[in-house]
Amino acid sequence: MKKISIVIPAHNEEDNVVLIHQRVKEVFAKLKNYTFEIIFVNDGSRDQTQAKLEQLARNFEEVKFIEFSRNFGHQPAVKAGMDLSTGNAVISMDADLQHPPELIPDMIKKWEEGFDIIYTIRTYPKQISAFKRKTSTIYYKFLSAISDVNLSEGGGSDFRLMDASVVGVVRNMNEADIFLRGLSNWMGFRRAGIRFTAGERTFGESSYDLKKMMKFAFTGITAFSVKPLYLAAYLGFIFSVFSIFGYGIYVVHSFITKTEISGWASLIMTVVFFGGLQLIIMGIIGIYLGKIFKQVKERPNYIIRSKNF
Ligand code: UDP
Ligand code: MG
C-alpha cells in the first residue's frame, strides 16, 4: 500500500478544516490501494483553528497537526508539512476548498505513470475579481521574464503533488525565503500539469489582501524584501525621471524665449539625474545584500509550538 501525505496550511480556517478533512476522506474512501495522512499546519491562526484541529486529531488517526509559534506565511507552512511528511508522495492544497480534493485521483494517476511533480494550472471562475486574475497573470509573466524559471504554467497554484524523492530535495534546502512555486519548477524532474477551475472560498476570508500579495510578489522576485533598500531604488528612479522632464522643460524654454539655458539649472539637473541613477544601482545591490544578510543569520523558516506526532 502506498501512502499519500496531504499537506494543508491553515491560517484562520476554523470553519474549513473539518470540511476539507471530510472531503479528502471521501476521496480516499474510493481509492482502495492507498492510505493517507492529512498534515494540517496551523500558521498562527487567531481563531479556533487549533482547537478544531486537536478535536479532529482525537477522532481520526489520519489527522496530524503542526502548530506554528506565530504566523510564518503560507510557503513556510507548506514546507513544514513536507518536512514532516512520511508518504510516498505529498500533495499540498489550500484549506479553503478552492483546490478541489476530487482532483487527487487524477494527480495520483499521473504520478503512477511516472511523473515526479504534478502541478495544476488554475483557471479562474467568473466570480473572482478581474483585478486579482489580471494581476496574477501579469505577475507570473513578469516573474518568468526576469528570472530563469518559467512560471506561467502552473506557477500560480500551490495545489501540487510531489514524489517523495522531490520532497527529499526540498527538505534539504535551507533558503531563507522559501518560494516553492518557483523551486518546484527550478528543480526539474519529470513534470506534468493538470487543469482545474478554482472554486469559491467556502468560509472565512482570504488572508491575502493587496499588501500581502505585494509582499508575496517581492518575495518571489528577489526571495527577500528589504523595504528601505527598495525605497532607495524607487527614489532614484523618481529623481531620474524628474530630472529628464526638467531637462526637457529648460530646453523648450530656451528655444521659445531665445535665451540661453541657464548654466545653473542644467548643472543641477545633471547632478540630480546621476544622483538618482546611483541610488537605483545602490538599491539593487542593497536588495541582494539584504538577501545575504537574511541567509547568513540562518534562522529557521518556521518555529513549531506543538504537534501531535
Ligand atoms: N495561509 C497560511 N498562512 C498565511 C496565509 C494563508 O497558511 O499567512 C493559508 C490559508 O489558510 C489557505 C492558503 O494558505 O489554506 C491560501 O490562502 P488564501 O486562501 O487566503 O489565499 P488565496 O486563495 O486568496 O490566494
Ligand atoms: Mg484561497
CSV table of C-alpha atoms and ligand atoms in Angstrom, one decimal:
chain,number,residue,atom,x,y,z
A,1,MET,CA,0.0,0.0,0.0
A,2,LYS,CA,1.3,3.4,-0.9
A,3,LYS,CA,0.8,6.3,1.4
A,4,ILE,CA,-0.1,9.8,0.3
A,5,SER,CA,0.5,12.8,2.5
A,6,ILE,CA,-1.9,15.7,2.2
A,7,VAL,CA,-0.3,19.0,3.5
A,8,ILE,CA,-2.8,21.7,4.3
A,9,PRO,CA,-1.7,25.1,5.6
A,10,ALA,CA,-4.4,26.8,7.7
A,11,HIS,CA,-4.4,30.4,8.8
A,12,ASN,CA,-7.8,31.3,10.4
A,13,GLU,CA,-9.6,28.4,8.9
A,14,GLU,CA,-11.8,27.3,11.8
A,15,ASP,CA,-14.8,26.7,9.5
A,16,ASN,CA,-12.9,24.9,6.8
A,17,VAL,CA,-10.6,22.3,8.4
A,18,VAL,CA,-13.4,19.9,9.3
A,19,LEU,CA,-14.9,20.3,5.8
A,20,ILE,CA,-11.7,19.7,3.9
A,21,HIS,CA,-10.9,16.7,6.1
A,22,GLN,CA,-14.3,15.3,5.2
A,23,ARG,CA,-13.9,15.9,1.5
A,24,VAL,CA,-10.4,14.3,1.4
A,25,LYS,CA,-11.6,11.3,3.4
A,26,GLU,CA,-14.4,10.8,0.9
A,27,VAL,CA,-12.0,10.8,-2.0
A,28,PHE,CA,-9.7,8.3,-0.4
A,29,ALA,CA,-12.6,6.0,0.5
A,30,LYS,CA,-12.8,5.4,-3.2
A,31,LEU,CA,-9.1,4.9,-3.7
A,32,LYS,CA,-8.6,1.3,-2.5
A,33,ASN,CA,-4.9,0.9,-2.9
A,34,TYR,CA,-3.7,4.0,-1.0
A,35,THR,CA,-3.5,5.0,2.6
A,36,PHE,CA,-3.3,8.7,3.5
A,37,GLU,CA,-2.4,11.2,6.2
A,38,ILE,CA,-3.5,14.8,6.4
A,39,ILE,CA,-1.0,17.2,7.9
A,40,PHE,CA,-2.6,20.4,8.9
A,41,VAL,CA,-0.2,23.3,9.5
A,42,ASN,CA,-1.7,25.9,11.8
A,43,ASP,CA,0.1,29.0,10.7
A,44,GLY,CA,-0.5,31.3,13.7
A,45,SER,CA,-4.3,31.3,13.5
A,46,ARG,CA,-6.1,33.7,15.8
A,47,ASP,CA,-9.4,31.9,15.7
A,48,GLN,CA,-10.5,28.4,16.9
A,49,THR,CA,-8.5,26.5,14.2
A,50,GLN,CA,-6.1,24.9,16.7
A,51,ALA,CA,-9.0,23.7,18.9
A,52,LYS,CA,-10.7,22.3,15.8
A,53,LEU,CA,-7.6,20.5,14.7
A,54,GLU,CA,-7.0,18.9,18.1
A,55,GLN,CA,-10.5,17.6,18.1
A,56,LEU,CA,-10.1,16.2,14.6
A,57,ALA,CA,-6.9,14.6,15.6
A,58,ARG,CA,-8.6,12.9,18.5
A,59,ASN,CA,-11.3,11.5,16.3
A,60,PHE,CA,-9.4,10.5,13.3
A,61,GLU,CA,-6.0,8.8,13.3
A,62,GLU,CA,-5.1,10.0,9.8
A,63,VAL,CA,-5.2,13.7,11.0
A,64,LYS,CA,-1.9,15.2,12.2
A,65,PHE,CA,-1.3,18.8,13.1
A,66,ILE,CA,1.7,21.2,13.4
A,67,GLU,CA,1.1,24.4,15.3
A,68,PHE,CA,3.5,27.3,14.5
A,69,SER,CA,4.6,29.7,17.2
A,70,ARG,CA,3.3,32.6,15.1
A,71,ASN,CA,2.3,33.4,11.6
A,72,PHE,CA,5.2,32.5,9.3
A,73,GLY,CA,3.3,32.6,6.0
A,74,HIS,CA,1.9,30.1,3.5
A,75,GLN,CA,5.1,28.9,1.9
A,76,PRO,CA,6.9,28.0,5.2
A,77,ALA,CA,3.7,26.3,6.3
A,78,VAL,CA,3.8,24.0,3.2
A,79,LYS,CA,7.5,23.4,3.7
A,80,ALA,CA,6.9,22.4,7.3
A,81,GLY,CA,4.2,19.9,6.3
A,82,MET,CA,6.5,18.5,3.6
A,83,ASP,CA,9.5,18.3,6.1
A,84,LEU,CA,7.5,16.1,8.4
A,85,SER,CA,5.5,14.1,5.8
A,86,THR,CA,6.0,10.3,5.6
A,87,GLY,CA,4.1,9.4,2.4
A,88,ASN,CA,5.4,8.1,-0.9
A,89,ALA,CA,4.0,11.3,-2.4
A,90,VAL,CA,2.9,14.6,-0.9
A,91,ILE,CA,0.0,16.7,-2.1
A,92,SER,CA,-0.2,20.3,-0.9
A,93,MET,CA,-3.5,22.1,-1.1
A,94,ASP,CA,-5.3,25.1,0.4
A,95,ALA,CA,-7.7,24.7,3.4
A,96,ASP,CA,-10.4,26.8,1.9
A,97,LEU,CA,-11.6,24.2,-0.7
A,98,GLN,CA,-10.5,26.3,-3.6
A,99,HIS,CA,-8.4,23.3,-4.6
A,100,PRO,CA,-10.9,20.5,-5.2
A,101,PRO,CA,-9.9,17.3,-3.5
A,102,GLU,CA,-11.7,15.5,-6.3
A,103,LEU,CA,-8.6,16.2,-8.4
A,104,ILE,CA,-6.5,14.0,-6.2
A,105,PRO,CA,-7.2,10.7,-8.1
A,106,ASP,CA,-6.1,12.3,-11.4
A,107,MET,CA,-2.9,13.5,-9.8
A,108,ILE,CA,-2.1,10.1,-8.3
A,109,LYS,CA,-2.8,8.5,-11.7
A,110,LYS,CA,-0.3,10.8,-13.4
A,111,TRP,CA,2.2,10.1,-10.6
A,112,GLU,CA,1.8,6.3,-11.2
A,113,GLU,CA,2.5,7.0,-14.9
A,114,GLY,CA,6.0,8.0,-13.7
A,115,PHE,CA,5.8,11.8,-13.3
A,116,ASP,CA,7.6,13.2,-10.2
A,117,ILE,CA,5.8,16.6,-10.0
A,118,ILE,CA,2.2,17.1,-10.9
A,119,TYR,CA,1.4,20.7,-10.9
A,120,THR,CA,-2.0,22.3,-11.5
A,121,ILE,CA,-3.0,25.1,-13.8
A,122,ARG,CA,-5.7,27.2,-12.3
A,123,THR,CA,-8.4,28.7,-14.4
A,124,TYR,CA,-10.5,31.2,-12.5
A,125,PRO,CA,-14.3,31.1,-12.2
A,126,LYS,CA,-16.2,34.2,-13.1
A,127,GLN,CA,-16.7,35.3,-9.5
A,128,ILE,CA,-13.0,36.0,-8.8
A,129,SER,CA,-12.4,39.7,-9.3
A,130,ALA,CA,-10.9,40.7,-12.7
A,131,PHE,CA,-8.3,42.6,-10.7
A,132,LYS,CA,-6.9,39.5,-9.0
A,133,ARG,CA,-7.0,37.5,-12.2
A,134,LYS,CA,-5.1,40.1,-14.2
A,135,THR,CA,-2.5,40.9,-11.5
A,136,SER,CA,-1.8,37.2,-11.0
A,137,THR,CA,-1.3,36.7,-14.8
A,138,ILE,CA,0.9,39.8,-15.2
A,139,TYR,CA,2.9,38.9,-12.1
A,140,TYR,CA,3.8,35.4,-13.3
A,141,LYS,CA,4.6,36.6,-16.8
A,142,PHE,CA,6.9,39.3,-15.3
A,143,LEU,CA,8.5,36.8,-12.9
A,144,SER,CA,9.2,34.4,-15.7
A,145,ALA,CA,10.7,37.1,-17.8
A,146,ILE,CA,13.2,38.3,-15.2
A,147,SER,CA,14.2,35.0,-13.7
A,148,ASP,CA,15.4,31.8,-15.3
A,149,VAL,CA,12.4,29.7,-14.4
A,150,ASN,CA,9.2,29.6,-16.4
A,151,LEU,CA,6.3,30.1,-14.0
A,152,SER,CA,3.5,30.9,-16.4
A,153,GLU,CA,2.3,27.3,-16.5
A,154,GLY,CA,1.1,26.3,-13.0
A,155,GLY,CA,3.1,28.9,-11.2
A,156,GLY,CA,0.1,30.4,-9.6
A,157,SER,CA,-1.1,27.4,-7.7
A,158,ASP,CA,0.2,25.6,-4.7
A,159,PHE,CA,-2.0,22.6,-5.4
A,160,ARG,CA,0.7,20.2,-6.3
A,161,LEU,CA,1.8,16.6,-6.0
A,162,MET,CA,5.5,15.8,-5.4
A,163,ASP,CA,7.1,12.4,-5.3
A,164,ALA,CA,9.0,11.5,-2.0
A,165,SER,CA,12.3,11.9,-3.9
A,166,VAL,CA,11.4,15.5,-4.8
A,167,VAL,CA,10.2,16.2,-1.2
A,168,GLY,CA,13.6,14.9,0.0
A,169,VAL,CA,15.3,17.6,-2.1
A,170,VAL,CA,13.0,20.3,-0.8
A,171,ARG,CA,13.6,19.1,2.8
A,172,ASN,CA,17.3,19.7,2.4
A,173,MET,CA,17.0,23.2,1.1
A,174,ASN,CA,17.7,25.9,3.7
A,175,GLU,CA,16.8,29.0,1.8
A,176,ALA,CA,16.0,31.9,4.0
A,177,ASP,CA,12.9,32.8,2.0
A,178,ILE,CA,11.5,29.6,0.6
A,179,PHE,CA,9.4,30.1,-2.6
A,180,LEU,CA,8.0,26.7,-3.5
A,181,ARG,CA,6.2,27.8,-6.6
A,182,GLY,CA,9.5,28.8,-8.2
A,183,LEU,CA,11.5,26.0,-6.7
A,184,SER,CA,9.2,23.2,-7.9
A,185,ASN,CA,9.9,24.5,-11.4
A,186,TRP,CA,13.6,25.1,-10.9
A,187,MET,CA,14.3,21.6,-9.6
A,188,GLY,CA,13.4,20.0,-12.9
A,189,PHE,CA,12.3,16.3,-12.6
A,190,ARG,CA,9.6,14.8,-14.8
A,191,ARG,CA,6.6,17.2,-14.7
A,192,ALA,CA,3.0,17.0,-15.8
A,193,GLY,CA,0.2,19.5,-15.4
A,194,ILE,CA,-3.5,19.2,-14.8
A,195,ARG,CA,-6.1,21.9,-15.3
A,196,PHE,CA,-8.7,22.8,-12.8
A,197,THR,CA,-11.2,25.6,-12.0
A,198,ALA,CA,-10.6,27.2,-8.7
A,199,GLY,CA,-13.7,27.2,-6.6
A,200,GLU,CA,-15.0,29.9,-4.3
A,201,ARG,CA,-13.6,30.1,-0.8
A,202,THR,CA,-16.2,28.3,1.4
A,203,PHE,CA,-15.8,30.1,4.7
A,204,GLY,CA,-13.8,32.9,6.2
A,205,GLU,CA,-11.8,35.5,4.3
A,206,SER,CA,-8.8,35.3,2.1
A,207,SER,CA,-5.6,36.0,4.1
A,208,TYR,CA,-4.2,37.7,1.0
A,209,ASP,CA,-5.0,41.4,0.8
A,210,LEU,CA,-3.2,43.7,-1.6
A,211,LYS,CA,-0.4,44.3,0.9
A,212,LYS,CA,0.2,40.6,1.4
A,213,MET,CA,0.0,40.0,-2.4
A,214,MET,CA,2.6,42.7,-3.0
A,215,LYS,CA,4.9,41.2,-0.4
A,216,PHE,CA,4.4,37.8,-1.8
A,217,ALA,CA,5.3,39.2,-5.2
A,218,PHE,CA,8.5,40.7,-4.0
A,219,THR,CA,9.5,37.6,-2.1
A,220,GLY,CA,9.1,35.7,-5.3
A,221,ILE,CA,11.1,38.1,-7.4
A,222,THR,CA,14.0,38.7,-5.0
A,223,ALA,CA,13.3,35.9,-2.5
A,224,PHE,CA,13.5,38.8,0.0
A,225,SER,CA,12.0,42.2,0.8
A,226,VAL,CA,14.1,44.9,2.4
A,227,LYS,CA,11.9,47.9,2.4
A,228,PRO,CA,14.4,50.8,2.9
A,229,LEU,CA,16.5,49.5,0.1
A,230,TYR,CA,13.6,49.4,-2.2
A,231,LEU,CA,12.8,52.9,-1.2
A,232,ALA,CA,16.3,53.9,-2.3
A,233,ALA,CA,15.8,52.3,-5.7
A,234,TYR,CA,12.3,54.0,-6.1
A,235,LEU,CA,13.6,57.4,-5.0
A,236,GLY,CA,16.4,57.1,-7.5
A,237,PHE,CA,14.0,56.3,-10.2
A,238,ILE,CA,11.7,59.2,-9.4
A,239,PHE,CA,14.6,61.6,-9.3
A,240,SER,CA,15.9,60.4,-12.6
A,241,VAL,CA,12.5,60.8,-14.4
A,242,PHE,CA,12.0,64.2,-12.7
A,243,SER,CA,15.4,65.4,-14.0
A,244,ILE,CA,14.7,64.2,-17.5
A,245,PHE,CA,11.5,66.2,-17.6
A,246,GLY,CA,13.3,69.1,-16.1
A,247,TYR,CA,15.8,69.0,-18.9
A,248,GLY,CA,13.0,69.0,-21.5
A,249,ILE,CA,11.4,72.0,-19.9
A,250,TYR,CA,14.6,74.0,-19.9
A,251,VAL,CA,15.5,73.1,-23.5
A,252,VAL,CA,12.0,74.1,-24.7
A,253,HIS,CA,12.0,77.2,-22.6
A,254,SER,CA,15.3,78.4,-24.1
A,255,PHE,CA,14.1,77.8,-27.6
A,256,ILE,CA,10.9,79.8,-27.1
A,257,THR,CA,12.4,82.6,-25.2
A,258,LYS,CA,15.6,82.6,-27.3
A,259,THR,CA,17.6,82.9,-24.1
A,260,GLU,CA,20.5,80.6,-23.2
A,261,ILE,CA,19.9,77.7,-20.9
A,262,SER,CA,21.0,78.8,-17.5
A,263,GLY,CA,24.1,77.0,-16.6
A,264,TRP,CA,22.9,76.6,-13.0
A,265,ALA,CA,19.7,74.7,-14.0
A,266,SER,CA,21.4,72.3,-16.5
A,267,LEU,CA,24.1,71.6,-14.0
A,268,ILE,CA,21.7,70.8,-11.2
A,269,MET,CA,19.6,68.6,-13.5
A,270,THR,CA,22.7,66.6,-14.4
A,271,VAL,CA,23.7,66.2,-10.8
A,272,VAL,CA,20.2,65.1,-9.8
A,273,PHE,CA,20.0,62.7,-12.8
A,274,PHE,CA,23.2,60.9,-12.0
A,275,GLY,CA,22.4,61.0,-8.3
A,276,GLY,CA,19.2,59.2,-9.0
A,277,LEU,CA,20.8,56.7,-11.2
A,278,GLN,CA,23.4,55.9,-8.5
A,279,LEU,CA,20.6,55.4,-5.9
A,280,ILE,CA,18.9,52.9,-8.3
A,281,ILE,CA,22.0,50.9,-8.7
A,282,MET,CA,22.8,51.1,-4.9
A,283,GLY,CA,19.2,50.0,-4.2
A,284,ILE,CA,19.6,46.9,-6.4
A,285,ILE,CA,22.9,46.0,-4.8
A,286,GLY,CA,21.3,46.6,-1.4
A,287,ILE,CA,18.4,44.2,-2.2
A,288,TYR,CA,20.9,41.4,-2.8
A,289,LEU,CA,22.9,42.4,0.2
A,290,GLY,CA,19.7,42.1,2.3
A,291,LYS,CA,19.2,38.6,0.9
A,292,ILE,CA,22.7,37.6,2.0
A,293,PHE,CA,22.1,39.2,5.4
A,294,LYS,CA,19.0,37.2,6.0
A,295,GLN,CA,20.6,34.0,4.8
A,296,VAL,CA,23.7,34.2,6.9
A,297,LYS,CA,21.6,34.5,10.1
A,298,GLU,CA,20.4,31.0,9.3
A,299,ARG,CA,17.2,31.5,11.1
A,300,PRO,CA,14.7,28.6,10.6
A,301,ASN,CA,11.8,29.1,8.1
A,302,TYR,CA,9.4,28.4,10.9
A,303,ILE,CA,9.1,27.5,14.6
A,304,ILE,CA,6.9,24.7,15.8
A,305,ARG,CA,5.0,25.3,19.1
A,306,SER,CA,3.3,21.9,19.2
A,307,LYS,CA,2.5,18.9,17.1
A,308,ASN,CA,0.7,15.6,17.7
A,309,PHE,CA,3.2,13.2,16.1
B,1,UDP,N1,-2.3,30.6,4.6
B,1,UDP,C1,-1.4,30.4,5.6
B,1,UDP,N2,-0.7,31.5,6.1
B,1,UDP,C2,-0.9,32.7,5.7
B,1,UDP,C3,-1.9,33.0,4.7
B,1,UDP,C4,-2.6,31.9,4.2
B,1,UDP,O1,-1.1,29.3,6.0
B,1,UDP,O2,-0.2,33.7,6.2
B,1,UDP,C5,-3.1,29.5,4.0
B,1,UDP,C6,-4.6,29.6,4.1
B,1,UDP,O3,-5.1,29.1,5.3
B,1,UDP,C7,-5.0,28.8,2.9
B,1,UDP,C8,-3.9,29.0,1.9
B,1,UDP,O4,-2.8,29.4,2.7
B,1,UDP,O5,-5.1,27.4,3.2
B,1,UDP,C9,-4.2,30.0,0.9
B,1,UDP,O6,-4.6,31.3,1.5
B,1,UDP,P1,-5.8,32.1,1.0
B,1,UDP,O7,-7.0,31.3,0.6
B,1,UDP,O8,-6.0,33.2,2.0
B,1,UDP,O9,-5.2,32.7,-0.4
B,1,UDP,P2,-5.9,32.9,-1.8
B,1,UDP,O10,-6.6,31.7,-2.1
B,1,UDP,O11,-6.9,34.1,-1.6
B,1,UDP,O12,-4.8,33.2,-2.7
B,2,MG,MG,-7.9,30.8,-1.0
